[in-house]
mmCIF file of C-alpha atoms in Angstrom:
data_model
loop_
_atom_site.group_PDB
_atom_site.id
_atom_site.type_symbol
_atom_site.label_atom_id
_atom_site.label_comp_id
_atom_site.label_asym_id
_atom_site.label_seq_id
_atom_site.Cartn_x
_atom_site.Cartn_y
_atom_site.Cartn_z
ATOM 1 C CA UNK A 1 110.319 -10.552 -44.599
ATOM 2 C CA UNK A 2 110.126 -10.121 -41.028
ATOM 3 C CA UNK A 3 107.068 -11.059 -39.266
ATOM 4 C CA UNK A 4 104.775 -8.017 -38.892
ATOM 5 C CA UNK A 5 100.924 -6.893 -37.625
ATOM 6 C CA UNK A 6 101.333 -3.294 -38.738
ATOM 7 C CA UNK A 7 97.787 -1.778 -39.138
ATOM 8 C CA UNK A 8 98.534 0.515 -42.028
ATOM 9 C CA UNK A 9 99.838 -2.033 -44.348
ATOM 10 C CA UNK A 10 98.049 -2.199 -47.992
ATOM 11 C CA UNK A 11 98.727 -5.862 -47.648
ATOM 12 C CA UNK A 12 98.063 -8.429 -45.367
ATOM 13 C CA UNK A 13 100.332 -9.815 -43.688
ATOM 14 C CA UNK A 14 100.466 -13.262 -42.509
ATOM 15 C CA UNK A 15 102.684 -16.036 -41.511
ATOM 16 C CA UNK A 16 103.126 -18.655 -38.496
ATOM 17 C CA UNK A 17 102.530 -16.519 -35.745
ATOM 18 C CA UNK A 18 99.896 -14.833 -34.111
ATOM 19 C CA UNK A 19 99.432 -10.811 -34.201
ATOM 20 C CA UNK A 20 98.916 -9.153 -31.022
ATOM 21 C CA UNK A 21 97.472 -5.241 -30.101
ATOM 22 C CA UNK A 22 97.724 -4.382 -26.883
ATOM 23 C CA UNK A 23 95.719 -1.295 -25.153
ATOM 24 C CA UNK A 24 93.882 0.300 -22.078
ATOM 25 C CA UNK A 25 90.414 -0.512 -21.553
ATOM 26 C CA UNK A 26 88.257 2.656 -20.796
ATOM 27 C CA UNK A 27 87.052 0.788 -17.719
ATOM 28 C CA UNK A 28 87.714 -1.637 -15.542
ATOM 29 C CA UNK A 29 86.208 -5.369 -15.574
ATOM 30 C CA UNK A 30 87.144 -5.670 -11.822
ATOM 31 C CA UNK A 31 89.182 -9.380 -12.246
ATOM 32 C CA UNK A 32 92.614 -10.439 -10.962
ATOM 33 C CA UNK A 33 95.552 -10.007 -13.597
ATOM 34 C CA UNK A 34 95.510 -14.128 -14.256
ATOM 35 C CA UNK A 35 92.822 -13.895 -16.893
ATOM 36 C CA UNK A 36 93.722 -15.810 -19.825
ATOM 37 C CA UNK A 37 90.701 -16.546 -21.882
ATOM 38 C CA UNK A 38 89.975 -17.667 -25.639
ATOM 39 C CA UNK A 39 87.115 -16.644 -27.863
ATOM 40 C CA UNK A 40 86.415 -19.131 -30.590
ATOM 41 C CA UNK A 41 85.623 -17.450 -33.707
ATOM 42 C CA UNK A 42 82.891 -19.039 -35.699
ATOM 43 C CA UNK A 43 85.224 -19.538 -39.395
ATOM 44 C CA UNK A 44 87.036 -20.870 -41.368
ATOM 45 C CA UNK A 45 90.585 -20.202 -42.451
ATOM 46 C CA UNK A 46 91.118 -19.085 -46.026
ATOM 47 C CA UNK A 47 93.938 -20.917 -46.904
ATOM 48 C CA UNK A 48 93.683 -24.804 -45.265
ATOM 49 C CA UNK A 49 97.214 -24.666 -44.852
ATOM 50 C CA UNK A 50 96.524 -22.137 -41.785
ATOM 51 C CA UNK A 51 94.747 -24.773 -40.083
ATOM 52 C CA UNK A 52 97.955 -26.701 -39.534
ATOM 53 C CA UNK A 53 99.882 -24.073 -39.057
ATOM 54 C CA UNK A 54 98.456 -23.167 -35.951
ATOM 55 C CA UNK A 55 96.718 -26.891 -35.355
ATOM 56 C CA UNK A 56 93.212 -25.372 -34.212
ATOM 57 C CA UNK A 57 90.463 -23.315 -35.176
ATOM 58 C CA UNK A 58 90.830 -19.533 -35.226
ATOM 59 C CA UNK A 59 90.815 -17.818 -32.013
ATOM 60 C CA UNK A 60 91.164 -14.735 -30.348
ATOM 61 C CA UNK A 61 93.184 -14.791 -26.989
ATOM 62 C CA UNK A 62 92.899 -12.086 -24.522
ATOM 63 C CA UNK A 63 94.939 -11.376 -21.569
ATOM 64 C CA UNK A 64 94.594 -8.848 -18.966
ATOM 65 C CA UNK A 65 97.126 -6.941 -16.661
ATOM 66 C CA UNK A 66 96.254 -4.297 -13.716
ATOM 67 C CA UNK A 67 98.232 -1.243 -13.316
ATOM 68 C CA UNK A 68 98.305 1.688 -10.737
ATOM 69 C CA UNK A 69 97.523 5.090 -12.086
ATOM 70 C CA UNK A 70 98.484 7.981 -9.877
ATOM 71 C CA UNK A 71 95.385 8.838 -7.856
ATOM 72 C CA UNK A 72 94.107 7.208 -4.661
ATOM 73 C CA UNK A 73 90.893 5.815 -4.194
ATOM 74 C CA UNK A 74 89.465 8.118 -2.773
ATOM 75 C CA UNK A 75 92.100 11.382 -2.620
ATOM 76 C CA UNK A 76 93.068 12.274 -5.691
ATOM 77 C CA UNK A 77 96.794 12.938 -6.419
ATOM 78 C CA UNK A 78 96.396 16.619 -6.757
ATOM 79 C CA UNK A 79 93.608 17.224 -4.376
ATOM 80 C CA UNK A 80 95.881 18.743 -2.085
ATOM 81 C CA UNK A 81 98.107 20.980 -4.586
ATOM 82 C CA UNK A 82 94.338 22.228 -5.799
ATOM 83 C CA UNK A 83 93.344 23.271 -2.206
ATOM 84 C CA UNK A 84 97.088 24.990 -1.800
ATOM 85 C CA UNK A 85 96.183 26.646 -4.843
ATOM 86 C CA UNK A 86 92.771 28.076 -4.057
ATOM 87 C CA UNK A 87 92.782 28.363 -0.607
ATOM 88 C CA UNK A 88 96.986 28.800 0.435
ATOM 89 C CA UNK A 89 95.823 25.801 2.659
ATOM 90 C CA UNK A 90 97.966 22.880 3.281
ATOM 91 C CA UNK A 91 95.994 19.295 3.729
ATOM 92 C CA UNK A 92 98.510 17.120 4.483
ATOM 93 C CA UNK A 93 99.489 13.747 2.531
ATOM 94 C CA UNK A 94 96.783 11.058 2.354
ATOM 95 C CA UNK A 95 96.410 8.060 4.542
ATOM 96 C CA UNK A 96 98.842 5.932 3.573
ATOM 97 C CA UNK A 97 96.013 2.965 3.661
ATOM 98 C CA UNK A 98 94.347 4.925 0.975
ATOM 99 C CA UNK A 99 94.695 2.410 -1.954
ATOM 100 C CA UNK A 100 95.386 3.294 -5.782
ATOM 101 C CA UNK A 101 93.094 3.241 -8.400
ATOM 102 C CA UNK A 102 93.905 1.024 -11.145
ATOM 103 C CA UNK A 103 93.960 0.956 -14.779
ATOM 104 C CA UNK A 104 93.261 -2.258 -17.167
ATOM 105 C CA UNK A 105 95.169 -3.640 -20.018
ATOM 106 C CA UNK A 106 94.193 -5.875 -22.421
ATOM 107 C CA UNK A 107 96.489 -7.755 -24.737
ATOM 108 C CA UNK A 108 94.496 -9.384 -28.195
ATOM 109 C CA UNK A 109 95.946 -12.232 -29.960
ATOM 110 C CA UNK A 110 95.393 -14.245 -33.083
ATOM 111 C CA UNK A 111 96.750 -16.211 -35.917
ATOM 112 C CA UNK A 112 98.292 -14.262 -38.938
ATOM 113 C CA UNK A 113 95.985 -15.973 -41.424
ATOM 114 C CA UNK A 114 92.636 -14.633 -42.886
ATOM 115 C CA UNK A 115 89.478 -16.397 -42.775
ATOM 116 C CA UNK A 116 87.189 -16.641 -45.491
ATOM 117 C CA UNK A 117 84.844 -13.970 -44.680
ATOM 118 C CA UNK A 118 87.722 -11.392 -44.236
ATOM 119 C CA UNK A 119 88.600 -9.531 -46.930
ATOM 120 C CA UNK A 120 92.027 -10.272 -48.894
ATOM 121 C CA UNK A 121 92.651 -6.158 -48.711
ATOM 122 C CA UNK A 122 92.019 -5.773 -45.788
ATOM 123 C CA UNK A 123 95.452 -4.626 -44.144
ATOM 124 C CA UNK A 124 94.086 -4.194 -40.808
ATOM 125 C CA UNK A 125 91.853 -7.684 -40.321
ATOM 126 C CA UNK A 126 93.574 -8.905 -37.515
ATOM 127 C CA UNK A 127 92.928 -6.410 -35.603
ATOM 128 C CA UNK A 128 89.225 -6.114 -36.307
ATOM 129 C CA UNK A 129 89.079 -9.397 -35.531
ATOM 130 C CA UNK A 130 90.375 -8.622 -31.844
ATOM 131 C CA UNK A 131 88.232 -5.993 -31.997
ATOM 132 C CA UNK A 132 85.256 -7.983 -32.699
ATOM 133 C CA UNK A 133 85.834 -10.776 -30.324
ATOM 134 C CA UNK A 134 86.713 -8.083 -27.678
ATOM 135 C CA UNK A 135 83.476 -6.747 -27.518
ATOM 136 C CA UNK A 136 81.620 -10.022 -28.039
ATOM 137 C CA UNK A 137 83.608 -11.331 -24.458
ATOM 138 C CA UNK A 138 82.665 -7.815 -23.142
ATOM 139 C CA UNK A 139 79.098 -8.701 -23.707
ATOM 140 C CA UNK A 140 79.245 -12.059 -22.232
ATOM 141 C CA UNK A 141 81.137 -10.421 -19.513
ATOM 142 C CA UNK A 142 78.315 -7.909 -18.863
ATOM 143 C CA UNK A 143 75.743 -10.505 -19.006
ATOM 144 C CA UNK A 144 77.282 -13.033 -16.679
ATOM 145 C CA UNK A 145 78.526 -10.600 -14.018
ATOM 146 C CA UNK A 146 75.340 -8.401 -14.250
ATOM 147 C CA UNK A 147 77.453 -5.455 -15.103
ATOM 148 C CA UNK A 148 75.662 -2.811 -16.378
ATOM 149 C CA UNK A 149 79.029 -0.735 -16.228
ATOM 150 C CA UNK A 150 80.541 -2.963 -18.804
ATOM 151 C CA UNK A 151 79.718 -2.511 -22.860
ATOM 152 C CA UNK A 152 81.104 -2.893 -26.342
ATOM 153 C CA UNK A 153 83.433 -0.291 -27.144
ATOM 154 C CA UNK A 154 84.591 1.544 -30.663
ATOM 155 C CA UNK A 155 88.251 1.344 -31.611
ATOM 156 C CA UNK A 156 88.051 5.453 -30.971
ATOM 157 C CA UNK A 157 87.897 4.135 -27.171
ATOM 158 C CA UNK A 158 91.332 2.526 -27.184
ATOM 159 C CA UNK A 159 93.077 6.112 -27.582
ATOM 160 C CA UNK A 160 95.487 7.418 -28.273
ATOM 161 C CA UNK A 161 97.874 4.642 -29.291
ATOM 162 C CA UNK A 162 97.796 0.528 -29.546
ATOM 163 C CA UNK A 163 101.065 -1.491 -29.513
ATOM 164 C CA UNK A 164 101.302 -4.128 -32.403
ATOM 165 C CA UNK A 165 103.426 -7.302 -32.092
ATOM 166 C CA UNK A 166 104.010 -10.851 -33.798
ATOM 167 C CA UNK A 167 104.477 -13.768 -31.003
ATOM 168 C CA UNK A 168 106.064 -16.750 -32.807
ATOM 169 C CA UNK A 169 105.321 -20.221 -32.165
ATOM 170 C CA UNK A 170 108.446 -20.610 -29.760
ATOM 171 C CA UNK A 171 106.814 -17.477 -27.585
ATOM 172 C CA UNK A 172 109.013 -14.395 -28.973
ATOM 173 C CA UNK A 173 107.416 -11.612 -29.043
ATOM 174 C CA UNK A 174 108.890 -8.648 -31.364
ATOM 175 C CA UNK A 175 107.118 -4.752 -31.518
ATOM 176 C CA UNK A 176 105.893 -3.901 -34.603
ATOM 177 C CA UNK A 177 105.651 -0.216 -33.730
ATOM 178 C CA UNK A 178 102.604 2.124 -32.187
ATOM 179 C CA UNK A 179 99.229 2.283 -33.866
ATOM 180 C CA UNK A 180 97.532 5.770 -33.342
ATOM 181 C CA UNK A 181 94.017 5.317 -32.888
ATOM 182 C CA UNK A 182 91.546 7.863 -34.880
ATOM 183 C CA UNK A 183 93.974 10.381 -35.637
ATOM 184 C CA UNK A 184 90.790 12.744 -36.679
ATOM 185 C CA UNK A 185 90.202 12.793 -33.244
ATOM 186 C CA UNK A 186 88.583 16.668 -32.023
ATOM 187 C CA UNK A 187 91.718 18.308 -30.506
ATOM 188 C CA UNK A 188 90.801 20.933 -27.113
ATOM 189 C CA UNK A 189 93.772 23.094 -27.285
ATOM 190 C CA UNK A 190 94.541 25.103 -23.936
ATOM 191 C CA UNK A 191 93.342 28.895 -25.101
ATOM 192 C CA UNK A 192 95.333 31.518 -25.578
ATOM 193 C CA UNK A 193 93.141 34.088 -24.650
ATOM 194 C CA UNK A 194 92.400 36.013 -22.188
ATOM 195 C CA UNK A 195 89.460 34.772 -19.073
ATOM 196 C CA UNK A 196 87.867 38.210 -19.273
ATOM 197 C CA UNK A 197 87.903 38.257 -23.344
ATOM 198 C CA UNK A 198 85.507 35.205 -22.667
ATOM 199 C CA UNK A 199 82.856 36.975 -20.147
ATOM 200 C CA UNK A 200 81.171 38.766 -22.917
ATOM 201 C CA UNK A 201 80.392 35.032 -25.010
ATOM 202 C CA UNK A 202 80.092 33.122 -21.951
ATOM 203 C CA UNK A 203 77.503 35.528 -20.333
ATOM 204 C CA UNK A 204 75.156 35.367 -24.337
ATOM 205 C CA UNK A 205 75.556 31.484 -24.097
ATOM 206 C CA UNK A 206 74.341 31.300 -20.312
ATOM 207 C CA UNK A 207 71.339 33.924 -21.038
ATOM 208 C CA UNK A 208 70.681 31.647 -24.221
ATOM 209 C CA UNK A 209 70.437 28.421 -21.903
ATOM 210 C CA UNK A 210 68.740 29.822 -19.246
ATOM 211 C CA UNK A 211 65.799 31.667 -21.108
ATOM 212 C CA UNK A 212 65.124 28.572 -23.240
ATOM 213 C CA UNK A 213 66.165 29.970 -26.503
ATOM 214 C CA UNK A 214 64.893 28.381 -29.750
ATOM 215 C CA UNK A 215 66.885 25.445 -31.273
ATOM 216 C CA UNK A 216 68.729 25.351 -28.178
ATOM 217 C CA UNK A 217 68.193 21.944 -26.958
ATOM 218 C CA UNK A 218 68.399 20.690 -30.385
ATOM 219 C CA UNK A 219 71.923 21.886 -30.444
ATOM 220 C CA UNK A 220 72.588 19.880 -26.697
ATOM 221 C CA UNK A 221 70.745 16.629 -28.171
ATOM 222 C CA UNK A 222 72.855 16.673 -31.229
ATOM 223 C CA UNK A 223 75.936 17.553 -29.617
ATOM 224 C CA UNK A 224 74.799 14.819 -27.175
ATOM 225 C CA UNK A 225 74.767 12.500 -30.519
ATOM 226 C CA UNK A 226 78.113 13.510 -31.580
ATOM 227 C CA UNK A 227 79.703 12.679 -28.121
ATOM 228 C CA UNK A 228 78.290 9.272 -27.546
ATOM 229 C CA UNK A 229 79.104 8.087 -31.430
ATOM 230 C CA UNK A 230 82.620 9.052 -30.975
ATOM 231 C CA UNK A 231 82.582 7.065 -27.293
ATOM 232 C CA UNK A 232 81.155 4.391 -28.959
ATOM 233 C CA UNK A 233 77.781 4.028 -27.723
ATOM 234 C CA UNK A 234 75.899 3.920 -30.901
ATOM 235 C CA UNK A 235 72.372 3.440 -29.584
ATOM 236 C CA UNK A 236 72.170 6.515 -27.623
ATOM 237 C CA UNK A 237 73.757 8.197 -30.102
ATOM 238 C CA UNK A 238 70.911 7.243 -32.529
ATOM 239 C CA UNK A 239 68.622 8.241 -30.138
ATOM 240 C CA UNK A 240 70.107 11.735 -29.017
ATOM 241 C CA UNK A 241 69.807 12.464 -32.826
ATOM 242 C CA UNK A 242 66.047 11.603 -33.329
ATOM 243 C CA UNK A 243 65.606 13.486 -30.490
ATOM 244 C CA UNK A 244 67.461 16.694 -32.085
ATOM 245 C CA UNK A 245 65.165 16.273 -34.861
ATOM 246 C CA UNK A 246 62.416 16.271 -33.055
ATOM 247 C CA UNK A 247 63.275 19.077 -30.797
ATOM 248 C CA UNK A 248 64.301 20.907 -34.152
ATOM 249 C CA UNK A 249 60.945 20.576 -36.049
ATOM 250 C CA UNK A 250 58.801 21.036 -33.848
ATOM 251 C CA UNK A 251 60.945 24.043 -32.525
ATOM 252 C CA UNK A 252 60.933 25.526 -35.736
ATOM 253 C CA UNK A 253 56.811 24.840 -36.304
ATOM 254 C CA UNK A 254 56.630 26.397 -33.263
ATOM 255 C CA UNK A 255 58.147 29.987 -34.918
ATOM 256 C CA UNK A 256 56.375 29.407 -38.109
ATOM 257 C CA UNK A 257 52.942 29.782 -36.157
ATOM 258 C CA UNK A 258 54.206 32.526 -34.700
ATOM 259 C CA UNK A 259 54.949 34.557 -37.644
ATOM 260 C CA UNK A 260 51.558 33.691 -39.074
ATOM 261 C CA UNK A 261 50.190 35.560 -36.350
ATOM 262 C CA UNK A 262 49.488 33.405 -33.991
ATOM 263 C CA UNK A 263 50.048 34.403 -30.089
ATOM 264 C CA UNK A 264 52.607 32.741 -27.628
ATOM 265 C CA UNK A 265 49.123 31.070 -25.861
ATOM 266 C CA UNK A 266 47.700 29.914 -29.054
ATOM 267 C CA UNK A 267 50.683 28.116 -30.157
ATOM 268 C CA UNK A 268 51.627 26.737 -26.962
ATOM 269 C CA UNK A 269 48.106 25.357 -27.814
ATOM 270 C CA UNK A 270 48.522 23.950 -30.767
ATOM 271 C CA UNK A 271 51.651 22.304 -29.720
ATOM 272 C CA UNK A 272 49.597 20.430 -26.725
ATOM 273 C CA UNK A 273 47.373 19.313 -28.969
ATOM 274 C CA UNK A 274 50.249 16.320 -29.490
ATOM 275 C CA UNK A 275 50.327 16.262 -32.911
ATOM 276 C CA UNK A 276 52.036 12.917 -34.166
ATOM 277 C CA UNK A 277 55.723 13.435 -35.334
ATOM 278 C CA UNK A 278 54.756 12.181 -39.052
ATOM 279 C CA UNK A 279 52.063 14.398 -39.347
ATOM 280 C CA UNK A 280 54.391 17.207 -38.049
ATOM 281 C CA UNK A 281 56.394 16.870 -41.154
ATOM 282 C CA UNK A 282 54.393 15.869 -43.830
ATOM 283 C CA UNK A 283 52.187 17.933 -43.402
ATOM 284 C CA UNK A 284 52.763 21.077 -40.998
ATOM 285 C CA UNK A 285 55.796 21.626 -42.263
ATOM 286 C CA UNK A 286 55.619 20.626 -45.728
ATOM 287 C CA UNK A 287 52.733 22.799 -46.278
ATOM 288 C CA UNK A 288 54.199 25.816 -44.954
ATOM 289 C CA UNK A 289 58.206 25.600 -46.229
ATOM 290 C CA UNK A 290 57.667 23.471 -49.312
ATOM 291 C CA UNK A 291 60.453 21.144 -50.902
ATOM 292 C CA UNK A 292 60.653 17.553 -51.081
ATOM 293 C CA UNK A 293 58.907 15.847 -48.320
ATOM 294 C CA UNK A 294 57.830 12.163 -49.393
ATOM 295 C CA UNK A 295 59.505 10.318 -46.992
ATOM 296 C CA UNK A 296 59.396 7.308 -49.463
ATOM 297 C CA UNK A 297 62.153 8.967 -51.438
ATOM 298 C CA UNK A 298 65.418 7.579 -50.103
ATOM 299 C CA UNK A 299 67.251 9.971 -52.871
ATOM 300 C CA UNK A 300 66.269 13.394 -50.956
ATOM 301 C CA UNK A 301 66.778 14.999 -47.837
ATOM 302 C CA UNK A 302 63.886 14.068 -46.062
ATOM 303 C CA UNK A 303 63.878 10.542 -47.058
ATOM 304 C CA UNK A 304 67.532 10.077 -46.124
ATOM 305 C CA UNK A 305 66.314 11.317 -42.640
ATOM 306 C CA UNK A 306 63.319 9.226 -42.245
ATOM 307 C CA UNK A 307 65.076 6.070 -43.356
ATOM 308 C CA UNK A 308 68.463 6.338 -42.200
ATOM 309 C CA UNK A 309 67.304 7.739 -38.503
ATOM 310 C CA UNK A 310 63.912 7.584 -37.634
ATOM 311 C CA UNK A 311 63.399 4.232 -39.092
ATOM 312 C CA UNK A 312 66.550 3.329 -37.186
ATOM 313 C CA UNK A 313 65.988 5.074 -34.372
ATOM 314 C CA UNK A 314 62.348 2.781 -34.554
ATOM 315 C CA UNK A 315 64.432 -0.533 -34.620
ATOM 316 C CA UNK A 316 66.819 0.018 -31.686
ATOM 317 C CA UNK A 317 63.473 1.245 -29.462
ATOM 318 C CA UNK A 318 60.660 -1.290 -30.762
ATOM 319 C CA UNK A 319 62.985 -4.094 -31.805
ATOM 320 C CA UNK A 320 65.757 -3.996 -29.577
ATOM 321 C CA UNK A 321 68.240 -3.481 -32.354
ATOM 322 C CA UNK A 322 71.553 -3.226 -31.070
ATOM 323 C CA UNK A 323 73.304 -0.750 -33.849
ATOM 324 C CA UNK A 324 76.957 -0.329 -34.665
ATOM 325 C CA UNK A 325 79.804 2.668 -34.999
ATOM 326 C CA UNK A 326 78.373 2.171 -39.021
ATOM 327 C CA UNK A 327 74.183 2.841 -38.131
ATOM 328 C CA UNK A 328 75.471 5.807 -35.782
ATOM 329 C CA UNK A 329 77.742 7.624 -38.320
ATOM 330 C CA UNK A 330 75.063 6.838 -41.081
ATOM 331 C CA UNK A 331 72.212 8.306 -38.691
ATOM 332 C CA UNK A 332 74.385 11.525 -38.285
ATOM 333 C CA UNK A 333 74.729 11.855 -42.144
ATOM 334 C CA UNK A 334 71.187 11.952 -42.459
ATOM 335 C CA UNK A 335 70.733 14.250 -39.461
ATOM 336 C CA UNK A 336 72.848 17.083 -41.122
ATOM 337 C CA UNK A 337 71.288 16.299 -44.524
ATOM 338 C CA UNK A 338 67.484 17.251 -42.721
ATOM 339 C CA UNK A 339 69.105 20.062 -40.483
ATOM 340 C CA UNK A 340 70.537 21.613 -44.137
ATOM 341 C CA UNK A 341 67.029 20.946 -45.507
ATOM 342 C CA UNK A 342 65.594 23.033 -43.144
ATOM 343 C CA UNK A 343 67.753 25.553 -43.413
ATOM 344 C CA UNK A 344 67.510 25.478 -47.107
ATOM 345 C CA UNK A 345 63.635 26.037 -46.939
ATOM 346 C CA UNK A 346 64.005 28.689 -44.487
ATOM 347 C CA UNK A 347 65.637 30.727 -46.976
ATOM 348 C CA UNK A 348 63.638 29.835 -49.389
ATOM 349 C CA UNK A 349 60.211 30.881 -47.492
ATOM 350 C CA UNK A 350 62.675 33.980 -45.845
ATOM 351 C CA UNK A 351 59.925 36.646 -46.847
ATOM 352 C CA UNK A 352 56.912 34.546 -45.272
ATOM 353 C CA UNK A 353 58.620 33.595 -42.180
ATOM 354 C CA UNK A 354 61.551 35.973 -40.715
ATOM 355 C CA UNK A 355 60.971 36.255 -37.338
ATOM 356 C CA UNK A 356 62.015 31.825 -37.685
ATOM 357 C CA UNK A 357 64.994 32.562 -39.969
ATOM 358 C CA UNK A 358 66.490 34.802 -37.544
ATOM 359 C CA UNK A 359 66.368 32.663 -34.989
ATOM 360 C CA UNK A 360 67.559 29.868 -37.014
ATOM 361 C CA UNK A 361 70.452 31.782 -37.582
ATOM 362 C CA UNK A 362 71.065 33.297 -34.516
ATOM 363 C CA UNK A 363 71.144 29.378 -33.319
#
C-alpha cells in the first residue's frame, strides 16, 4: 500500500514517513519564510519499533512560507473599480511603492506512528496532533513576542481545504489529496431577491434594534456565541452565552412583572434593586413559570444550564480556565436546552402571562 495521511480513513495509517497538512493561517505571525521549528511532544510511541524508525522522539515540525495576496497595504485591489462604480470617478493606479499584503502558510509534519495516548481508531490522529502542537507553538509564540494578535485556533479556522502528504525518509513528498475542513460550515448564498423586497424586513429589524425590543440583545449575545465558537475562540464564546442567558431571564422577569400589573417605573425598580442572578432563577422565576428548577439536577434543563455554562462560564472568569472547541459546543447545548425551557414554561403559564409570550414569540 502506498504511503498515505488521508484524514477520512477508518484506519490509521502508518509507516516510515512522516504525514504532512499544509494550510493558511487566519493571521499572520509577522516572521521571515526561514522558520523551521520542532515541537517535542511529551509521549511515547505505541509500537517501540517507531522509535527506530524515525530514531527520535515524536515531534511535530512546522514550516512557514509568505505569500502575496492581491491587495496593497494600504489600497486595496478594488478600491478604485468601487469608486468607478459609485462615483463614475477614475483614481488612478496605486503608488507603485505601495507594498502587498501577505498571507501565511504553515506546513505540519510528523511521524506516521501513533503514540500511546492516541487512539488506535482514530483515522485522523496525525493531524490532531499537528493541530495540537500548532496551537501550543502559537501560544508560546504569543507569549514570547507579546502578541496579543496571536491565539489558538479551531481546525474550522484552516478553511476551506488542507493539503495532505507523506514525505519519506529520502525527502519525497507525494499528495495525498485535499482535506475539506468542516464541511457543515453556514453557507451565505448571494440572494436572489429583489433590494426593495428587503425594505419592508430590514426597516421591522432596524425599528426592533433601535427601540430596544425585548430579547433583543439576547439574540446579538447568542449570535455573538455562535460566531466566536465557530472562529474558535471558545472563551468568549462561553461568555457571550452566559451573557444571553442573563440578558434572557432577566428580560423575560422583566415582562412577567409587567403582566402582574406592575408599571414600567416599578419594574425598572425592581430590576435596580440588583437582584443576584441565582436568586433570579430559583426563585423569581421558578415561582412564577414553574418546572424543574434545582440546579443540582444535571438530568434537566436547568441543571444542564447551570452546570454546563454558568459553572463554566465561573471557571474561565474566576479561575482562568482556558476552555476548548469541546466546553464551547457543550455550553451552547445547554444554552438551547434553558432557552427551550423557557419557552416551554411560557406556554405552559400562557394564560397568566401573555403580554411575555408574545413577545417571546415575536423575538
Amino acid at each position: 500500500m502506498a504511503a498515505s495521511c488521508d484524514h477520512e480513513s477508518d484506519t490509521p495509517e502508518t509507516g516510515a514517513f512522516l504525514c504532512t497538512f499544509t494550510c493558511r493561517l487566519p493571521f499572520v505571525l509577522g516572521v521571515a519564510d526561514d522558520l523551521d521549528h520542532d515541537v517535542n511532544v511529551p509521549a511515547e510511541y505505541a509500537q517501540k519499533q517507531a522509535m527506530r524508525a524515525f530514531d527520535r522522539a515524536p515531534f511535530v515540525r512546522l514550516r512557514l512560507f509568505n505569500a502575496a495576496v492581491a491587495d496593497r497595504k494600504f489600497s486595496p485591489a478594488n478600491l478604485e473599480a468601487a469608486v468607478q462604480h459609485f462615483y463614475g470617478e477614475d483614481l488612478g493606479g496605486p503608488d507603485t511603492e505601495d507594498p502587498h499584503l501577505y498571507e501565511q502558510w504553515i506546513s505540519l509534519e510528523t511521524p506516521a506512528a501513533p503514540l500511546r495516548d492516541e487512539s488506535p481508531s482514530d483515522g485522523a490522529y496525525a493531524f490532531h496532533r499537528c493541530l495540537w502542537a500548532l496551537n501550543a507553538f502559537l501560544q508560546a509564540f504569543a507569549l514570547a513576542r507579546s502578541d496579543s494578535r496571536v491565539r489558538p485556533i479551531s481546525s474550522r479556522e484552516l478553511r476551506p481545504i488542507v493539503a495532505i502528504g507523506s514525505l519519506s525518509k529520502d525527502g519525497t513528498w507525494a499528495y495525498s489529496g485535499p482535506m475539506l475542513m468542516h464541511p457543515d460550515a453556514k453557507t451565505r448564498p448571494v440572494t436572489r431577491r429583489l433590494v426593495a423586497e428587503h425594505a419592508q424586513s430590514l426597516n421591522e429589524a432596524l425599528d426592533v434594534i433601535l427601540n430596544a425590543s425585548p430579547f433583543v440583545r439576547a439574540q446579538q449575545w447568542r449570535a455573538r456565541g455562535e460566531r466566536r465558537r465557530y472562529e474558535g475562540d471558545a472563551a468568549d464564546s462561553i461568555v457571550s452565552f452566559q451573557i444571553a442567558a442573563e440578558t434572557l431571564a432577566y428580560e423575560l422577569w422583566a415582562l412577567l412583572l409587567l403582566d402582574e400589573g406592575l408599571t414600567q417605573s416599578e419594574v425598572q425598580a425592581r430590576r435596580d434593586e440588583d437582584v443576584p442572578f441565582a436568586s433570579l432563577l430559583k426563585r423569581e422565576l421558578a415561582s412564577r413559570l414553574g418546572g424543574a428548577w434545582d440546579v443540582t439536577q444535571t438530568s434537566t434543563d436547568v441543571g444542564c444550564y447551570w452546570h454546563s455554562l454558568y459553572l463554566l462560564r465561573n471557571r474561565v472568569i474566576h479561575a482562568g480556565y482556558l476552555p476548548h472547541g469541546g466546553d464551547a459546543e457543550q455550553a451552547e447545548r445547554a444554552f438551547v436546552r434553558f432557552d427551550r425551557f423557557l419557552n416551554d414554561r411560557l406556554q405552559a403559564t400562557k394564560k397568566k402571562y401573555p403580554g411575555a409570550l408574545r413577545a417571546r414569540l415575536g423575538s
